[in-house]
mmCIF file of C-alpha atoms in Angstrom:
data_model
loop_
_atom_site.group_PDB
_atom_site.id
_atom_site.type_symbol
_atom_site.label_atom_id
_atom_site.label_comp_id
_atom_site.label_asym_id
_atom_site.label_seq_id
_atom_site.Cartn_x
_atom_site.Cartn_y
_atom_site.Cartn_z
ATOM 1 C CA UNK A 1 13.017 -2.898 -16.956
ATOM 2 C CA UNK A 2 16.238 -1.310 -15.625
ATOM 3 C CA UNK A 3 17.455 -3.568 -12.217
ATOM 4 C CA UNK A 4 17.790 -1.594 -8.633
ATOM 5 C CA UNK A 5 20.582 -2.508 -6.287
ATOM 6 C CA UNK A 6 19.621 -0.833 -3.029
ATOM 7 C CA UNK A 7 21.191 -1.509 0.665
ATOM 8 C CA UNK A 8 18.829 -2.538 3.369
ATOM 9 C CA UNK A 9 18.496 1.479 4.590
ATOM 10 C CA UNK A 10 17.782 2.589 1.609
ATOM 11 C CA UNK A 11 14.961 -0.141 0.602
ATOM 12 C CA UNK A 12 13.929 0.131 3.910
ATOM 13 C CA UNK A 13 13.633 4.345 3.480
ATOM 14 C CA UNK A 14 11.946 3.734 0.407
ATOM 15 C CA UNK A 15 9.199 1.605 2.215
ATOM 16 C CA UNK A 16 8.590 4.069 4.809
ATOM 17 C CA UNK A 17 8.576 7.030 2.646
ATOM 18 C CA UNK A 18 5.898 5.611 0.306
ATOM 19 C CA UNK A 19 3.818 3.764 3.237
ATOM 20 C CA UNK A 20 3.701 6.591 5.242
ATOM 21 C CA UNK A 21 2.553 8.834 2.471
ATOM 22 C CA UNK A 22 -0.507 6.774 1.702
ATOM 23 C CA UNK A 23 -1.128 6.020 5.478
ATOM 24 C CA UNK A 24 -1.246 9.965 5.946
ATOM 25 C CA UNK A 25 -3.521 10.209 3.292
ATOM 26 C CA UNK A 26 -6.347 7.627 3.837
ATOM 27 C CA UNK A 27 -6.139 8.242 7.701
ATOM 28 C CA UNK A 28 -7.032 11.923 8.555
ATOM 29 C CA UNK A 29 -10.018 14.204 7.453
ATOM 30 C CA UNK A 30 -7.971 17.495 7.333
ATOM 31 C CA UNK A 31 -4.765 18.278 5.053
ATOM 32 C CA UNK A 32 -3.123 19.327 8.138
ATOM 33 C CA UNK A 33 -3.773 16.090 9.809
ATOM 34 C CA UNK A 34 -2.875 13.828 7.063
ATOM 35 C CA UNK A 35 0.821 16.106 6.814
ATOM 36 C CA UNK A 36 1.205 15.132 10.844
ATOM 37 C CA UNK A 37 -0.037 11.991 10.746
ATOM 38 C CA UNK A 38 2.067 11.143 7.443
ATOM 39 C CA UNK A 39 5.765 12.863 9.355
ATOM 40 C CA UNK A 40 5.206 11.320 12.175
ATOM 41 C CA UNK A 41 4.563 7.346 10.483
ATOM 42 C CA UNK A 42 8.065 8.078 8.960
ATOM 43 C CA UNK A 43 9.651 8.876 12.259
ATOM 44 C CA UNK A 44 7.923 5.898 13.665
ATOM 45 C CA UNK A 45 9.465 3.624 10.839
ATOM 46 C CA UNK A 46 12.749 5.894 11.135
ATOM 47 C CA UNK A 47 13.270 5.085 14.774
ATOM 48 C CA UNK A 48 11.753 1.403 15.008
ATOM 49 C CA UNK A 49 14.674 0.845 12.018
ATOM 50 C CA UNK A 50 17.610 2.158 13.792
ATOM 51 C CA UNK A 51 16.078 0.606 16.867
ATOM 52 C CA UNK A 52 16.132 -2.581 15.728
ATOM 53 C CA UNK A 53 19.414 -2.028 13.641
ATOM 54 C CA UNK A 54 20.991 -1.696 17.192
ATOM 55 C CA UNK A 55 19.174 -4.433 18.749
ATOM 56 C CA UNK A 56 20.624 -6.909 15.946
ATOM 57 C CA UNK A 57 24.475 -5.182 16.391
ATOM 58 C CA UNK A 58 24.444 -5.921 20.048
ATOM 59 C CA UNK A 59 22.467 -9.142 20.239
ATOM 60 C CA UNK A 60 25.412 -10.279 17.175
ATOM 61 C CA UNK A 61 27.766 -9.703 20.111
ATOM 62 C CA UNK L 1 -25.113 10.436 20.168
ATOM 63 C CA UNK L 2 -24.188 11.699 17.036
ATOM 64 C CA UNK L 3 -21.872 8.797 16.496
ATOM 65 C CA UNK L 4 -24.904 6.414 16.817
ATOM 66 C CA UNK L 5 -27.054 8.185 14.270
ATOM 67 C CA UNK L 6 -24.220 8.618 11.541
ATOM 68 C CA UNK L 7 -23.816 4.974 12.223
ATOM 69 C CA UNK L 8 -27.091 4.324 11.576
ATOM 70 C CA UNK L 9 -27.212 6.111 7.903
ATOM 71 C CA UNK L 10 -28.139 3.548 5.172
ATOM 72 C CA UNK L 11 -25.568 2.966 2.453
ATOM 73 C CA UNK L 12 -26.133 4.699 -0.149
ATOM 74 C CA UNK L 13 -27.506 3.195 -4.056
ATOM 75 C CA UNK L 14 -24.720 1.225 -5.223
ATOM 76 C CA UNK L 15 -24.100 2.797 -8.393
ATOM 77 C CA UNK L 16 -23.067 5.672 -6.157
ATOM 78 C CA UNK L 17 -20.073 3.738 -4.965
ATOM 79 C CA UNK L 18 -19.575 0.942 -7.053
ATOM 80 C CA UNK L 19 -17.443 3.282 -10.164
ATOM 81 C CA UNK L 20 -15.043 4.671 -7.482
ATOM 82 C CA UNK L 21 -14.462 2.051 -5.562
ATOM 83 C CA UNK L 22 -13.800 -0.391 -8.722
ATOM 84 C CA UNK L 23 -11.371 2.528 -10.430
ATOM 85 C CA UNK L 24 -9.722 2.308 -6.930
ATOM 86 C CA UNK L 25 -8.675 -1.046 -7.353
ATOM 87 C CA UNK L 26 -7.849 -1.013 -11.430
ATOM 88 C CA UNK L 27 -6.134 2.454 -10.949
ATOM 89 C CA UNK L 28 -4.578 3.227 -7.984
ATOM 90 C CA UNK L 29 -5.768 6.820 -6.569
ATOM 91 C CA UNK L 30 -8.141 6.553 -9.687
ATOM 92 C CA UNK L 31 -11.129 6.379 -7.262
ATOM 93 C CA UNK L 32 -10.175 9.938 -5.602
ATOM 94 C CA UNK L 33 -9.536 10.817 -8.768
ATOM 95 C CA UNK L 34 -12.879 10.133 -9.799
ATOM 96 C CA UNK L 35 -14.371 11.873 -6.639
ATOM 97 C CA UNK L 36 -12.406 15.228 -7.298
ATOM 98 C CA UNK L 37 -9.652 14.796 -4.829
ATOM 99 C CA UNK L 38 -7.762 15.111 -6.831
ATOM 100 C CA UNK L 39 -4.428 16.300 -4.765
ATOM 101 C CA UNK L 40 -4.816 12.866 -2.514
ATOM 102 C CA UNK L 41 -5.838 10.594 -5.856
ATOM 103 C CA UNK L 42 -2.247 12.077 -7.436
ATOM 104 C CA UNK L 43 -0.323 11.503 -4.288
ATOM 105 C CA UNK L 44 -2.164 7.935 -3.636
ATOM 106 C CA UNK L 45 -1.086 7.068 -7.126
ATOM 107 C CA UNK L 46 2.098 8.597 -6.921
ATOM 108 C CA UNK L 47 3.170 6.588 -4.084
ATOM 109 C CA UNK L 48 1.597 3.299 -4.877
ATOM 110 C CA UNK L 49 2.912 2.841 -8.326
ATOM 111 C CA UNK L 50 6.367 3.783 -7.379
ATOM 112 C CA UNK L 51 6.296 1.206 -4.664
ATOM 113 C CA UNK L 52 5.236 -1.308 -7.353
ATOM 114 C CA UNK L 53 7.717 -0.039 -9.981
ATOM 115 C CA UNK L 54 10.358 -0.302 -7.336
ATOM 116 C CA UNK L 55 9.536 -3.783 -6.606
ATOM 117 C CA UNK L 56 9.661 -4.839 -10.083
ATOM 118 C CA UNK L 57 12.999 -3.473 -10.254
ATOM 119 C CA UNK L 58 14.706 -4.901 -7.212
ATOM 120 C CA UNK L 59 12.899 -8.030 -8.950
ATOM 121 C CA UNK L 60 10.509 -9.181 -6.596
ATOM 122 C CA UNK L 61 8.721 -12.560 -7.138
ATOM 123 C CA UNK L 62 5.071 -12.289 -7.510
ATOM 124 C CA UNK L 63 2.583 -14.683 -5.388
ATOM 125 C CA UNK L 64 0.711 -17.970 -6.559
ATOM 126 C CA UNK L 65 -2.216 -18.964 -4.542
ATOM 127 C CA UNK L 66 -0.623 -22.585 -3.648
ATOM 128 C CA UNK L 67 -2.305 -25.424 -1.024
ATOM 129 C CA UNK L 68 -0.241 -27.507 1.553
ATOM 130 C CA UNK L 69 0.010 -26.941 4.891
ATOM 131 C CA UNK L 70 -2.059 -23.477 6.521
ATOM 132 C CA UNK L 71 1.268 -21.589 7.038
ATOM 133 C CA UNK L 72 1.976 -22.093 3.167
ATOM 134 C CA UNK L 73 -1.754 -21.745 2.112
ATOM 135 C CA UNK L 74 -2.293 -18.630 3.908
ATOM 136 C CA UNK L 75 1.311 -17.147 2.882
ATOM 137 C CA UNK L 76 0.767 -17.836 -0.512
ATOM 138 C CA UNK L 77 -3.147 -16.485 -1.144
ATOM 139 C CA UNK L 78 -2.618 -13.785 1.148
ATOM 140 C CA UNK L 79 0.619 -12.677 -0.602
ATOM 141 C CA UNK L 80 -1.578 -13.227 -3.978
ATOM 142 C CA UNK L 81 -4.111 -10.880 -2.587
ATOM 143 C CA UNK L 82 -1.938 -8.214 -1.856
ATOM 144 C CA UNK L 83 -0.436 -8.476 -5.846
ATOM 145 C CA UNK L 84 -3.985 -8.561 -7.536
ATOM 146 C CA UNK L 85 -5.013 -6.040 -5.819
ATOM 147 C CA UNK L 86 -2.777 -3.411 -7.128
ATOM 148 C CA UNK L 87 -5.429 -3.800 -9.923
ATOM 149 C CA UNK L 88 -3.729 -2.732 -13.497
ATOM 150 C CA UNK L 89 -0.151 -2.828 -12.030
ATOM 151 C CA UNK L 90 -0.394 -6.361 -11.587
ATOM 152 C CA UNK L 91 -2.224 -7.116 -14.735
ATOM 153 C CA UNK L 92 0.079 -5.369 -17.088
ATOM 154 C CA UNK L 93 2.858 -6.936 -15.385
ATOM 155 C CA UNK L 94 1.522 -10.446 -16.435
ATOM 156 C CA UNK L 95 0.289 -9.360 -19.609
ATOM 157 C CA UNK L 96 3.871 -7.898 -19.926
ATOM 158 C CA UNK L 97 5.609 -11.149 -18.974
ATOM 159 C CA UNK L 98 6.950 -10.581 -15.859
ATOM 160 C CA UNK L 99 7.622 -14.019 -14.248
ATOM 161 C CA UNK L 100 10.468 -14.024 -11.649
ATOM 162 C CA UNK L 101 11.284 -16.339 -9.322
ATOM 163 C CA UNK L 102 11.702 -16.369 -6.033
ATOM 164 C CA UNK L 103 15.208 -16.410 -5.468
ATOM 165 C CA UNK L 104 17.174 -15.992 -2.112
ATOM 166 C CA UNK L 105 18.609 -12.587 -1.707
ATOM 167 C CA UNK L 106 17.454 -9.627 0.309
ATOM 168 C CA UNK L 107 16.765 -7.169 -2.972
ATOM 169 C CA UNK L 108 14.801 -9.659 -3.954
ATOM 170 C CA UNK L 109 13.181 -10.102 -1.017
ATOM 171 C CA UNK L 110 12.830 -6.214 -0.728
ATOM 172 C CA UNK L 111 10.893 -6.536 -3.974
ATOM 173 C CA UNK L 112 8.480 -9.093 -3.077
ATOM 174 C CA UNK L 113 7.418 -7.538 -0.446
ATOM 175 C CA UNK L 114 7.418 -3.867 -2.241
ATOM 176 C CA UNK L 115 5.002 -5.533 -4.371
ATOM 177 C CA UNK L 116 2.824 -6.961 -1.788
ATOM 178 C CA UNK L 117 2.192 -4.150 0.040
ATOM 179 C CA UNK L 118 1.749 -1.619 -3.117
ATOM 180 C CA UNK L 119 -1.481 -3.952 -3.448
ATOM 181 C CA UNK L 120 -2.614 -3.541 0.844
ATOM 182 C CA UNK L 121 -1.748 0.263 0.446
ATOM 183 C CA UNK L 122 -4.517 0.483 -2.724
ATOM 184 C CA UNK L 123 -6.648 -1.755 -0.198
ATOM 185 C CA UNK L 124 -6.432 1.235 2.480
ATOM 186 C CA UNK L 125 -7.024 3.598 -0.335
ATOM 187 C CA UNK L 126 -10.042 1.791 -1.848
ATOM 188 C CA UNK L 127 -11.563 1.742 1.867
ATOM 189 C CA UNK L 128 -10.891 5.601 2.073
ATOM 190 C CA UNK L 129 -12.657 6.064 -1.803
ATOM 191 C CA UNK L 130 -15.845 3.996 -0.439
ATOM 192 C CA UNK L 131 -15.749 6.195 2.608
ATOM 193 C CA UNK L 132 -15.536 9.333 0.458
ATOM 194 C CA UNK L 133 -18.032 7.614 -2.023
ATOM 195 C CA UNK L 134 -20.701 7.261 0.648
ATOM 196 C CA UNK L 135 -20.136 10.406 2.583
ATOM 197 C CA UNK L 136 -18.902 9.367 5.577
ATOM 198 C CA UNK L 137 -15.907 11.020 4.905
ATOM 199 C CA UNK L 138 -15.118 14.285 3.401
#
C-alpha cells in the first residue's frame, strides 16, 4: 500500500469533497437536489476551513 | 395530514429490507446497488471507498473497543463503530494485516479519522437503502 503525504488543505479538501458527495446523495429525493445540496456542503466545509484557518493565524498573534 | 398517515404505514416484511440494508453495510453503495440506483450506489461507493483507501494510505490507526474512564470508553467503541461499519473495507483490511499504530502526526491523524468516518458515511447510506427499501423514499 503506496504512503500519502498530504498538507492539512489538501486532506482537509479531500474530506469535504468525499463527505459532501455522500451527504448530497442520501439527503435529497431529486437529482437536482442532491447536486445543490452536495455544492453547497462543500462550500460550507470550504468556508468554515478558511474561516477557521484565519481564526487560528490571528488568535497565534 | 398526509405526513401523519405515511407515518403511520407499517414496515414492510423483513426480507424486503433485510438483503439491502445488510449489502449496505458489507458493500458500500451495494444496497442501492441492489435496489437499481444504480447512479447513487456507484457514487456512494465511489466516495466511501476512496475515503477509506485514503485513510489507509495516510496510515491511519484503526479503533479497539478499550474500557477505562467514559471519555476513553466512548472514544474508543465509538471510533470502533465507525471502522466496522465500513463492512468489507474493514474486514479485508484485517484479514490483510493492516495493524498501525497510533502514532502522533497530523497525516496520521488525517487517516484515522478518514477511516472513521468512511464507516458513519456507509451508516447515512445504509439509513437511505432502508428508506429506499421500505418505500419511504424514492
Amino acid at each position: 500500500m503506496p504512503k500519502m503525504t498530504l498538507s492539512h488543505f489538501e486532506a482537509s479538501m479531500l474530506f469535504a469533497l468525499f463527505t459532501s458527495v455522500v451527504l448530497g446523495v442520501v439527503t435529497k429525493r431529486t437529482d437536482r437536489d442532491r447536486l445543490h445540496y452536495g455544492i453547497y456542503t462543500f462550500v460550507c466545509f470550504f468556508v468554515a476551513l478558511f474561516g477557521l484557518g484565519w481564526l487560528m493565524y490571528f488568535g497565534h498573534g | 395530514m398526509a405526513k401523519e398517515k405515511e407515518q403511520k404505514q407499517p414496515l414492510p416484511p423483513v426480507a424486503e429490507w433485510a438483503p439491502a440494508l445488510a449489502l449496505s453495510w458489507l458493500v458500500p453503495g451495494g444496497g442501492h446497488l441492489l435496489l437499481k440506483r444504480t447512479g447513487r450506489g456507484l457514487l456512494l461507493m465511489a466516495s466511501i471507498t476512496l475515503m477509506f483507501l485514503c485513510g489507509l494510505m495516510m496510515r491511519g490507526a484503526m479503533f479497539q473497543p478499550e474500557s477505562g474512564d467514559l471519555l476513553t470508553t466512548l472514544i474508543n467503541t465509538g471510533g470502533f463503530i465507525g471502522d466496522v461499519a465500513s463492512g468489507i473495507l474493514y474486514l479485508l483490511s484485517q484479514w490483510l494485516g493492516y495493524n498501525q499504530p497510533d502514532m502522533p502526526g497530523a497525516v496520521h491523524d488525517y487517516g484515522t479519522k478518514f477511516l472513521v468516518t468512511a464507516g458513519l458515511l456507509n451508516i447515512l447510506a445504509m439509513v437511505d437503502a432502508f428508506d429506499i427499501a421500505v418505500r419511504r423514499k424514492d
